Amino acid sequence: MEKSRTISEIKTSFIRTQIRILSSSIAPQEGWRDFAPDTEDDLNDKVVDEVLQRLNTTLKQHNRVVYSSQAIQHVARQIESLYWESVKGEILGPSQNSTGVEIGSDLSNHSMIEKLPSQYRGDDLPPEEK
């Protein structure tokens, strides 16, 4: 693996490889007729080949629509973002992960009050003013 490639590029490459595998043509296994039920109207090879060709064409069209380049890039960026968030949590640790209170936090919640610096919590106030 190259060191200069970003996580997003690596994940994009992996996803494209998996899509190529999913998009590969479907073909019957050798001796598939031995496992098929006996009927009076056997399928001839031309019909089977035609059905498989239509199936493979539909499969490729489906995969082009569903697994577009934009969707692949979006998923790769999401994976990269999740990766960096998990690494950030491990590096900072639980005590350092949150520094202060986020915008929109409920300041009536006791756990949010504990995150405030001591000057805002009222820890330095005399007991009669608390």
PDB file of C-alpha atoms in Angstrom:
ATOM      1  CA  MET A   1       0.000   0.000   0.000  1.00  0.00           C
ATOM      2  CA  GLU A   2       1.357   3.401  -0.932  1.00  0.00           C
ATOM      3  CA  LYS A   3       1.914   5.831   1.917  1.00  0.00           C
ATOM      4  CA  SER A   4       0.991   8.847  -0.228  1.00  0.00           C
ATOM      5  CA  ARG A   5      -2.575   7.658  -0.890  1.00  0.00           C
ATOM      6  CA  THR A   6      -5.329   9.083   1.285  1.00  0.00           C
ATOM      7  CA  ILE A   7      -7.833   6.958   3.163  1.00  0.00           C
ATOM      8  CA  SER A   8     -10.516   8.147   0.771  1.00  0.00           C
ATOM      9  CA  GLU A   9      -8.480   7.012  -2.262  1.00  0.00           C
ATOM     10  CA  ILE A  10      -7.793   3.613  -0.704  1.00  0.00           C
ATOM     11  CA  LYS A  11     -11.465   3.074   0.169  1.00  0.00           C
ATOM     12  CA  THR A  12     -12.560   4.260  -3.280  1.00  0.00           C
ATOM     13  CA  SER A  13     -10.213   1.750  -4.878  1.00  0.00           C
ATOM     14  CA  PHE A  14     -11.524  -1.040  -2.640  1.00  0.00           C
ATOM     15  CA  ILE A  15     -15.167  -0.182  -3.383  1.00  0.00           C
ATOM     16  CA  ARG A  16     -14.497  -0.064  -7.142  1.00  0.00           C
ATOM     17  CA  THR A  17     -12.842  -3.495  -6.955  1.00  0.00           C
ATOM     18  CA  GLN A  18     -15.864  -4.925  -5.155  1.00  0.00           C
ATOM     19  CA  ILE A  19     -18.214  -3.363  -7.728  1.00  0.00           C
ATOM     20  CA  ARG A  20     -16.166  -4.923 -10.545  1.00  0.00           C
ATOM     21  CA  ILE A  21     -16.630  -8.292  -8.858  1.00  0.00           C
ATOM     22  CA  LEU A  22     -20.383  -7.689  -8.556  1.00  0.00           C
ATOM     23  CA  SER A  23     -20.536  -6.559 -12.191  1.00  0.00           C
ATOM     24  CA  SER A  24     -18.767  -9.582 -13.624  1.00  0.00           C
ATOM     25  CA  SER A  25     -20.811 -11.631 -16.057  1.00  0.00           C
ATOM     26  CA  ILE A  26     -22.868 -14.498 -14.732  1.00  0.00           C
ATOM     27  CA  ALA A  27     -22.431 -17.832 -16.479  1.00  0.00           C
ATOM     28  CA  PRO A  28     -23.901 -21.239 -15.685  1.00  0.00           C
ATOM     29  CA  GLN A  29     -21.651 -23.794 -14.023  1.00  0.00           C
ATOM     30  CA  GLU A  30     -20.335 -26.766 -15.928  1.00  0.00           C
ATOM     31  CA  GLY A  31     -22.884 -29.562 -15.904  1.00  0.00           C
ATOM     32  CA  TRP A  32     -25.738 -27.355 -14.735  1.00  0.00           C
ATOM     33  CA  ARG A  33     -28.156 -29.405 -16.824  1.00  0.00           C
ATOM     34  CA  ASP A  34     -27.411 -32.447 -14.664  1.00  0.00           C
ATOM     35  CA  PHE A  35     -28.955 -30.628 -11.703  1.00  0.00           C
ATOM     36  CA  ALA A  36     -31.955 -29.213 -13.567  1.00  0.00           C
ATOM     37  CA  PRO A  37     -35.243 -31.089 -13.279  1.00  0.00           C
ATOM     38  CA  ASP A  38     -36.151 -33.329 -16.191  1.00  0.00           C
ATOM     39  CA  THR A  39     -38.876 -31.802 -18.321  1.00  0.00           C
ATOM     40  CA  GLU A  40     -40.311 -32.542 -21.708  1.00  0.00           C
ATOM     41  CA  ASP A  41     -39.394 -29.093 -23.001  1.00  0.00           C
ATOM     42  CA  ASP A  42     -35.653 -28.813 -22.435  1.00  0.00           C
ATOM     43  CA  LEU A  43     -34.109 -25.387 -22.765  1.00  0.00           C
ATOM     44  CA  ASN A  44     -31.881 -25.121 -25.768  1.00  0.00           C
ATOM     45  CA  ASP A  45     -28.476 -23.466 -25.490  1.00  0.00           C
ATOM     46  CA  LYS A  46     -29.513 -20.491 -27.611  1.00  0.00           C
ATOM     47  CA  VAL A  47     -32.322 -19.543 -25.206  1.00  0.00           C
ATOM     48  CA  VAL A  48     -30.064 -19.927 -22.163  1.00  0.00           C
ATOM     49  CA  ASP A  49     -27.344 -17.792 -23.773  1.00  0.00           C
ATOM     50  CA  GLU A  50     -29.863 -15.110 -24.741  1.00  0.00           C
ATOM     51  CA  VAL A  51     -31.344 -14.957 -21.235  1.00  0.00           C
ATOM     52  CA  LEU A  52     -27.878 -14.779 -19.679  1.00  0.00           C
ATOM     53  CA  GLN A  53     -26.880 -12.006 -22.078  1.00  0.00           C
ATOM     54  CA  ARG A  54     -29.970  -9.981 -21.133  1.00  0.00           C
ATOM     55  CA  LEU A  55     -29.356 -10.625 -17.439  1.00  0.00           C
ATOM     56  CA  ASN A  56     -25.717  -9.537 -17.669  1.00  0.00           C
ATOM     57  CA  THR A  57     -26.677  -6.402 -19.622  1.00  0.00           C
ATOM     58  CA  THR A  58     -29.315  -5.502 -17.032  1.00  0.00           C
ATOM     59  CA  LEU A  59     -26.854  -6.216 -14.226  1.00  0.00           C
ATOM     60  CA  LYS A  60     -24.221  -3.908 -15.726  1.00  0.00           C
ATOM     61  CA  GLN A  61     -26.790  -1.132 -16.270  1.00  0.00           C
ATOM     62  CA  HIS A  62     -28.040  -1.508 -12.708  1.00  0.00           C
ATOM     63  CA  ASN A  63     -24.531  -1.345 -11.269  1.00  0.00           C
ATOM     64  CA  ARG A  64     -23.685   1.765 -13.318  1.00  0.00           C
ATOM     65  CA  VAL A  65     -26.748   3.536 -11.928  1.00  0.00           C
ATOM     66  CA  VAL A  66     -26.578   2.339  -8.330  1.00  0.00           C
ATOM     67  CA  TYR A  67     -22.801   2.452  -7.926  1.00  0.00           C
ATOM     68  CA  SER A  68     -22.099   5.762  -9.637  1.00  0.00           C
ATOM     69  CA  SER A  69     -18.769   7.524  -9.164  1.00  0.00           C
ATOM     70  CA  GLN A  70     -20.483  10.145  -7.041  1.00  0.00           C
ATOM     71  CA  ALA A  71     -21.959   7.489  -4.718  1.00  0.00           C
ATOM     72  CA  ILE A  72     -18.594   5.728  -4.427  1.00  0.00           C
ATOM     73  CA  GLN A  73     -16.831   8.995  -3.542  1.00  0.00           C
ATOM     74  CA  HIS A  74     -19.529   9.826  -1.005  1.00  0.00           C
ATOM     75  CA  VAL A  75     -19.186   6.470   0.760  1.00  0.00           C
ATOM     76  CA  ALA A  76     -15.385   6.723   0.745  1.00  0.00           C
ATOM     77  CA  ARG A  77     -15.543  10.199   2.317  1.00  0.00           C
ATOM     78  CA  GLN A  78     -17.972   8.944   4.963  1.00  0.00           C
ATOM     79  CA  ILE A  79     -15.611   6.084   5.820  1.00  0.00           C
ATOM     80  CA  GLU A  80     -12.691   8.513   6.035  1.00  0.00           C
ATOM     81  CA  SER A  81     -14.664  10.856   8.276  1.00  0.00           C
ATOM     82  CA  LEU A  82     -15.683   8.007  10.592  1.00  0.00           C
ATOM     83  CA  TYR A  83     -12.098   6.795  10.697  1.00  0.00           C
ATOM     84  CA  TRP A  84     -10.747  10.198  11.716  1.00  0.00           C
ATOM     85  CA  GLU A  85     -13.456  10.617  14.350  1.00  0.00           C
ATOM     86  CA  SER A  86     -12.562   7.234  15.877  1.00  0.00           C
ATOM     87  CA  VAL A  87      -8.844   8.051  15.820  1.00  0.00           C
ATOM     88  CA  LYS A  88      -9.513  11.453  17.361  1.00  0.00           C
ATOM     89  CA  GLY A  89     -11.436   9.789  20.187  1.00  0.00           C
ATOM     90  CA  GLU A  90      -8.608   7.330  20.835  1.00  0.00           C
ATOM     91  CA  ILE A  91      -5.886   9.983  20.749  1.00  0.00           C
ATOM     92  CA  LEU A  92      -7.626  12.561  22.917  1.00  0.00           C
ATOM     93  CA  GLY A  93      -9.070  10.055  25.358  1.00  0.00           C
ATOM     94  CA  PRO A  94     -12.424  10.382  27.085  1.00  0.00           C
ATOM     95  CA  SER A  95     -11.371  13.238  29.405  1.00  0.00           C
ATOM     96  CA  GLN A  96      -9.862  15.399  26.660  1.00  0.00           C
ATOM     97  CA  ASN A  97     -12.306  14.576  23.876  1.00  0.00           C
ATOM     98  CA  SER A  98     -14.710  17.354  24.750  1.00  0.00           C
ATOM     99  CA  THR A  99     -13.324  20.727  25.660  1.00  0.00           C
ATOM    100  CA  GLY A 100     -16.192  22.798  26.944  1.00  0.00           C
ATOM    101  CA  VAL A 101     -19.774  22.861  25.828  1.00  0.00           C
ATOM    102  CA  GLU A 102     -20.965  22.758  22.235  1.00  0.00           C
ATOM    103  CA  ILE A 103     -23.278  25.372  20.776  1.00  0.00           C
ATOM    104  CA  GLY A 104     -26.892  24.482  21.427  1.00  0.00           C
ATOM    105  CA  SER A 105     -26.164  22.350  24.514  1.00  0.00           C
ATOM    106  CA  ASP A 106     -28.776  22.170  27.258  1.00  0.00           C
ATOM    107  CA  LEU A 107     -27.152  24.172  30.069  1.00  0.00           C
ATOM    108  CA  SER A 108     -29.772  23.019  32.564  1.00  0.00           C
ATOM    109  CA  ASN A 109     -28.359  19.484  32.252  1.00  0.00           C
ATOM    110  CA  HIS A 110     -25.995  18.608  35.123  1.00  0.00           C
ATOM    111  CA  SER A 111     -23.515  16.803  32.835  1.00  0.00           C
ATOM    112  CA  MET A 112     -23.251  19.905  30.627  1.00  0.00           C
ATOM    113  CA  ILE A 113     -22.677  22.121  33.661  1.00  0.00           C
ATOM    114  CA  GLU A 114     -19.788  19.863  34.713  1.00  0.00           C
ATOM    115  CA  LYS A 115     -18.099  20.525  31.360  1.00  0.00           C
ATOM    116  CA  LEU A 116     -18.082  24.279  31.931  1.00  0.00           C
ATOM    117  CA  PRO A 117     -14.915  25.945  33.246  1.00  0.00           C
ATOM    118  CA  SER A 118     -15.039  26.493  37.026  1.00  0.00           C
ATOM    119  CA  GLN A 119     -15.561  30.264  36.705  1.00  0.00           C
ATOM    120  CA  TYR A 120     -18.884  29.619  34.911  1.00  0.00           C
ATOM    121  CA  ARG A 121     -20.035  26.735  37.103  1.00  0.00           C
ATOM    122  CA  GLY A 122     -20.006  28.830  40.246  1.00  0.00           C
ATOM    123  CA  ASP A 123     -17.415  26.691  42.040  1.00  0.00           C
ATOM    124  CA  ASP A 124     -15.627  29.824  43.204  1.00  0.00           C
ATOM    125  CA  LEU A 125     -18.775  31.413  44.686  1.00  0.00           C
ATOM    126  CA  PRO A 126     -19.291  31.514  48.454  1.00  0.00           C
ATOM    127  CA  PRO A 127     -21.919  28.976  49.667  1.00  0.00           C
ATOM    128  CA  GLU A 128     -24.532  31.656  50.406  1.00  0.00           C
ATOM    129  CA  GLU A 129     -24.517  32.814  46.734  1.00  0.00           C
ATOM    130  CA  LYS A 130     -24.922  29.337  45.218  1.00  0.00           C
TER     131      LYS A 130
END
